[in-house]
Amino acid sequence: MDVTIKDIAKECGVSVSSVSRALNNHPDINPKTKARIMKVIRERGFVPNNSARNMRRSETNNIALLVKGITNLFFTEMIRFMVSELEKKGYTTILQHVVTDEDEVAVAQSLVIEKKLKGIIFLGGNFGHGESALKQLGVPIVFSTVGADRLDTGNVRCAHVCINDVESGWLATDYLLGLGHRRIAIITEGLQVPSVGYMRTLGYRRALEEHGIPYRPELVFEVKDGTEHYTLPNGYKAASQLLDSGEEADAIFCISDVLAIGACRAIQDRGLKVPDDISVLGFDGIEMGNYVNPRLSTVSQPIREIAETSIRLLFDMLDGGSGENCTLDAQIVKRESTGKRNA
């Protein structure tokens, strides 16, 4: 006998409306409750009636982009490139925002059921998804900007496109050390979970240690406020906390350009100058960084190349390929927000 939505609700101990909200990715549901419901749905192989009707229709050409950190302008530029490439190939883009504390794979599962997806590209997100959860999706997957070395993807049709975040964090810190800075603060996020913030902070620590400079936790400012961490206000707040702490810093490494731009404004609002008093280095290489004052120095990711490679690998898998991992190079772009340390 077919499993019904009432069966799912009874097994989870929730109302039918709660199951419906989980399936439709409605914001008005507790994330833990939603995760439990989606787990039971996967285990029982439940397909909603409207999805069953869709299955009988002609095939769709839907590709989902699941974005964790949509306020980060780095992803905005990537999305533009990806949507353009998908349109050229005759595919429809399903753009889905995933908030910080949501499980992006659970969100993807509901989309697979509802939208009959051909494939999925994850932009950002956690590094801790195992083979079992990913296999339930049943479609080719590309993790774009998430490293393969931290994902247990097993035999899943899966590809990864990323930079080496540890090496890039090292590159950023080594650049600031080369300018003579020794009291380097970092504005980061996601230190309690495997994430790009965690990895870039590892690189920061490694560079300090290689130069014989002790790692000082009091110079580490982790962004935690709000459902989205990569925002201008969070960069502003973190830099303000640094300036209020009494800790002397001659440079700040921010793990995103958005955080760095907010940090620059906080420094300037205190009557200080960037980079004369404090150098600020961002990360990503977004277009806005070249138009703020001062122009932002950054660790630039190859945004267009990441987007185009992600699309290519997805279609390789749709054509029967098994997926592959692709690590691209980031590079320092020197502009006006960094300078040599003043004596």
Coordinates of C-alpha atoms in Angstrom, one line a residue, residues 23-276:
L23 CA 7.9 19.4 1.7
N24 CA 7.3 22.9 0.5
N25 CA 10.4 24.3 2.3
H26 CA 8.2 26.7 4.2
P27 CA 10.2 29.0 6.7
D28 CA 7.6 28.5 9.4
I29 CA 8.9 25.1 10.7
N30 CA 11.5 24.2 13.2
P31 CA 14.7 23.1 11.4
K32 CA 15.1 20.0 13.6
T33 CA 11.5 19.0 13.0
K34 CA 11.9 19.5 9.2
A35 CA 15.1 17.4 9.2
R36 CA 13.2 14.5 11.1
I37 CA 10.3 14.7 8.6
M38 CA 12.6 14.6 5.6
K39 CA 14.6 11.7 7.0
V40 CA 11.3 9.6 7.4
I41 CA 10.2 10.7 3.9
R42 CA 13.5 9.4 2.4
E43 CA 13.4 6.2 4.4
R44 CA 9.8 5.4 3.4
G45 CA 10.1 6.5 -0.3
F46 CA 7.1 8.8 0.0
V47 CA 6.2 10.8 -3.1
P48 CA 3.5 13.5 -2.8
N49 CA 0.5 13.3 -5.0
N50 CA 1.4 16.4 -6.9
S51 CA 4.9 15.0 -7.6
A52 CA 3.3 11.8 -8.8
R53 CA 1.3 13.7 -11.3
N54 CA 4.4 15.6 -12.4
M55 CA 6.1 12.2 -13.0
R56 CA 3.5 11.3 -15.5
R57 CA 4.0 14.5 -17.4
S58 CA 6.8 15.1 -20.0
E59 CA 10.3 15.3 -18.5
T60 CA 11.5 18.6 -17.1
N61 CA 14.9 20.2 -17.6
N62 CA 15.1 21.6 -14.1
I63 CA 18.5 22.2 -12.4
A64 CA 18.6 23.5 -8.8
L65 CA 21.1 25.9 -7.4
L66 CA 21.0 25.7 -3.6
V67 CA 22.8 28.7 -2.2
K68 CA 23.9 28.9 1.4
G69 CA 25.0 32.4 2.1
I70 CA 23.0 34.2 -0.6
T71 CA 23.8 37.6 0.9
N72 CA 27.5 37.0 -0.1
L73 CA 27.9 38.9 -3.3
F74 CA 30.5 36.3 -4.4
F75 CA 27.6 33.9 -5.0
T76 CA 25.5 36.6 -6.7
E77 CA 28.1 36.9 -9.5
M78 CA 28.4 33.1 -9.7
I79 CA 24.7 32.6 -10.0
R80 CA 24.5 35.1 -12.9
F81 CA 27.1 33.1 -14.8
M82 CA 25.4 29.8 -14.0
V83 CA 21.9 30.8 -14.9
S84 CA 23.2 32.2 -18.2
E85 CA 25.0 28.9 -19.1
L86 CA 21.9 26.8 -18.1
E87 CA 19.6 29.0 -20.3
K88 CA 21.9 28.5 -23.3
K89 CA 21.6 24.7 -22.8
G90 CA 17.8 25.0 -22.6
Y91 CA 17.5 24.2 -18.9
T92 CA 15.4 25.9 -16.2
T93 CA 17.1 27.1 -13.0
I94 CA 15.4 26.5 -9.7
L95 CA 17.1 28.9 -7.3
Q96 CA 16.8 28.0 -3.6
H97 CA 18.1 30.0 -0.7
V98 CA 19.3 27.9 2.3
V99 CA 19.7 29.7 5.6
T100 CA 22.7 29.1 7.8
D101 CA 21.2 26.6 10.2
E102 CA 19.4 24.5 7.6
D103 CA 20.5 21.2 6.2
E104 CA 21.0 21.9 2.5
V105 CA 20.7 18.2 1.6
A106 CA 17.3 17.9 3.3
V107 CA 16.2 21.0 1.4
A108 CA 17.5 19.4 -1.8
Q109 CA 15.5 16.3 -1.1
S110 CA 12.2 18.2 -1.0
L111 CA 13.1 19.9 -4.3
V112 CA 14.0 16.6 -6.0
I113 CA 10.5 15.4 -5.0
E114 CA 8.6 18.5 -5.9
K115 CA 10.4 19.7 -9.0
K116 CA 11.7 16.5 -10.6
L117 CA 15.2 17.8 -10.8
K118 CA 17.8 16.7 -13.4
G119 CA 20.7 17.8 -11.3
I120 CA 21.8 19.9 -8.3
I121 CA 24.6 22.5 -7.7
F122 CA 25.3 23.4 -4.1
L123 CA 26.9 26.8 -3.7
G124 CA 28.5 27.0 -0.2
G125 CA 27.4 25.0 2.8
N126 CA 28.8 22.5 5.2
F127 CA 31.5 19.9 4.4
G128 CA 30.0 17.0 6.4
H129 CA 27.5 15.2 4.2
G130 CA 27.9 11.5 4.0
E131 CA 27.3 9.1 1.1
S132 CA 24.0 7.8 2.4
A133 CA 22.3 11.2 2.5
L134 CA 23.6 12.2 -0.9
K135 CA 22.7 8.9 -2.5
Q136 CA 19.1 9.5 -1.6
L137 CA 19.0 12.5 -3.9
G138 CA 19.3 10.2 -6.9
V139 CA 20.6 12.9 -9.3
P140 CA 24.1 14.2 -10.3
I141 CA 25.5 16.7 -7.8
V142 CA 28.1 19.4 -8.0
F143 CA 29.5 20.9 -4.8
S144 CA 30.8 24.3 -6.0
T145 CA 33.2 26.1 -3.6
V146 CA 33.1 23.1 -1.2
G147 CA 36.2 21.0 -1.1
A148 CA 36.2 17.3 -1.9
D149 CA 38.7 16.3 0.9
R150 CA 36.1 16.8 3.6
L151 CA 33.1 15.1 2.0
D152 CA 32.4 11.3 2.2
T153 CA 30.6 11.0 -1.2
G154 CA 31.6 7.4 -1.9
N155 CA 29.9 6.1 -5.1
V156 CA 27.5 9.0 -5.5
R157 CA 27.6 10.8 -8.9
C158 CA 29.3 13.9 -7.6
A159 CA 31.8 16.5 -8.6
H160 CA 33.6 19.2 -6.6
V161 CA 34.9 22.6 -7.8
C162 CA 36.8 24.7 -5.3
I163 CA 40.0 26.4 -4.4
N164 CA 42.3 25.1 -1.6
D165 CA 40.9 27.1 1.3
V166 CA 43.7 26.3 3.7
E167 CA 46.4 27.3 1.2
S168 CA 44.5 30.4 0.3
G169 CA 44.2 31.4 4.0
W170 CA 47.9 30.9 4.3
L171 CA 48.5 33.0 1.1
A172 CA 46.5 35.9 2.5
T173 CA 48.2 35.9 5.9
D174 CA 51.7 35.4 4.3
Y175 CA 51.0 38.5 2.1
L176 CA 50.2 40.6 5.1
L177 CA 53.2 39.3 7.0
G178 CA 55.3 40.2 4.0
L179 CA 54.1 43.8 4.3
G180 CA 55.6 43.9 7.9
H181 CA 52.4 43.3 9.8
R182 CA 52.7 41.2 12.9
R183 CA 49.5 41.8 14.8
I184 CA 47.0 40.4 12.3
A185 CA 43.4 39.9 13.3
I186 CA 41.0 37.7 11.4
I187 CA 37.2 38.0 10.9
T188 CA 35.9 34.6 10.1
E189 CA 32.8 32.3 10.6
G190 CA 31.9 28.7 11.0
L191 CA 34.8 27.7 13.3
Q192 CA 32.7 25.0 15.1
V193 CA 31.9 23.1 11.8
P194 CA 33.9 22.0 8.8
S195 CA 33.5 25.1 6.5
V196 CA 35.5 27.5 4.3
G197 CA 35.8 29.8 7.4
Y198 CA 37.3 27.0 9.4
M199 CA 39.7 26.0 6.6
R200 CA 40.9 29.6 5.9
T201 CA 41.5 30.1 9.6
L202 CA 43.7 27.0 9.6
G203 CA 45.7 28.6 6.8
Y204 CA 45.9 31.8 8.8
R205 CA 47.3 29.9 11.8
R206 CA 49.8 28.0 9.8
A207 CA 51.2 31.2 8.2
L208 CA 51.6 32.8 11.7
E209 CA 53.4 29.7 13.1
E210 CA 55.7 29.5 10.1
H211 CA 56.8 33.0 10.8
G212 CA 57.3 32.4 14.5
I213 CA 54.3 34.5 15.5
P214 CA 52.1 33.0 18.3
Y215 CA 48.4 32.4 17.4
R216 CA 46.3 34.7 19.6
P217 CA 42.6 33.8 20.0
E218 CA 41.9 37.3 21.2
L219 CA 42.6 38.5 17.6
V220 CA 40.0 36.0 16.1
F221 CA 36.5 37.4 15.7
E222 CA 33.9 34.9 14.6
V223 CA 30.7 36.1 13.0
K224 CA 27.7 34.4 14.4
D225 CA 24.8 37.0 14.3
G226 CA 21.7 36.5 12.1
T227 CA 20.6 33.8 9.7
E228 CA 23.2 35.0 7.2
H229 CA 26.8 35.5 8.3
Y230 CA 28.3 37.1 5.2
T231 CA 26.9 40.6 5.5
L232 CA 28.2 44.1 5.6
P233 CA 26.8 44.7 9.1
N234 CA 28.5 41.7 10.5
G235 CA 31.9 42.9 9.1
Y236 CA 31.2 46.3 10.6
K237 CA 30.3 44.8 14.0
A238 CA 33.3 42.4 14.1
A239 CA 35.8 45.2 13.3
S240 CA 34.1 47.4 15.9
Q241 CA 34.5 44.7 18.5
L242 CA 38.2 44.5 17.7
L243 CA 38.6 48.3 18.0
D244 CA 36.7 48.3 21.3
S245 CA 38.7 45.4 22.7
G246 CA 41.9 47.3 23.3
E247 CA 43.8 44.8 21.3
E248 CA 46.2 46.4 18.9
A249 CA 46.0 45.2 15.3
D250 CA 47.9 46.5 12.3
A251 CA 46.0 44.4 9.8
I252 CA 42.8 42.5 9.4
F253 CA 42.2 39.4 7.2
C254 CA 38.5 38.9 6.4
I255 CA 37.4 35.6 5.0
S256 CA 35.1 37.4 2.5
D257 CA 35.0 40.7 0.7
V258 CA 31.6 41.5 2.1
L259 CA 32.9 41.3 5.7
A260 CA 36.0 43.3 4.7
I261 CA 34.0 46.2 3.2
G262 CA 32.0 46.4 6.5
A263 CA 35.2 46.3 8.5
C264 CA 36.7 49.2 6.5
R265 CA 33.6 51.3 7.2
A266 CA 33.9 50.6 11.0
I267 CA 37.6 51.6 10.9
Q268 CA 36.9 54.8 9.1
D269 CA 34.0 55.7 11.4
R270 CA 36.5 55.7 14.3
G271 CA 38.5 58.4 12.5
L272 CA 41.2 55.9 11.5
K273 CA 42.6 55.4 8.0
V274 CA 42.8 52.3 5.8
P275 CA 45.6 51.3 5.2
D276 CA 47.6 53.9 7.1

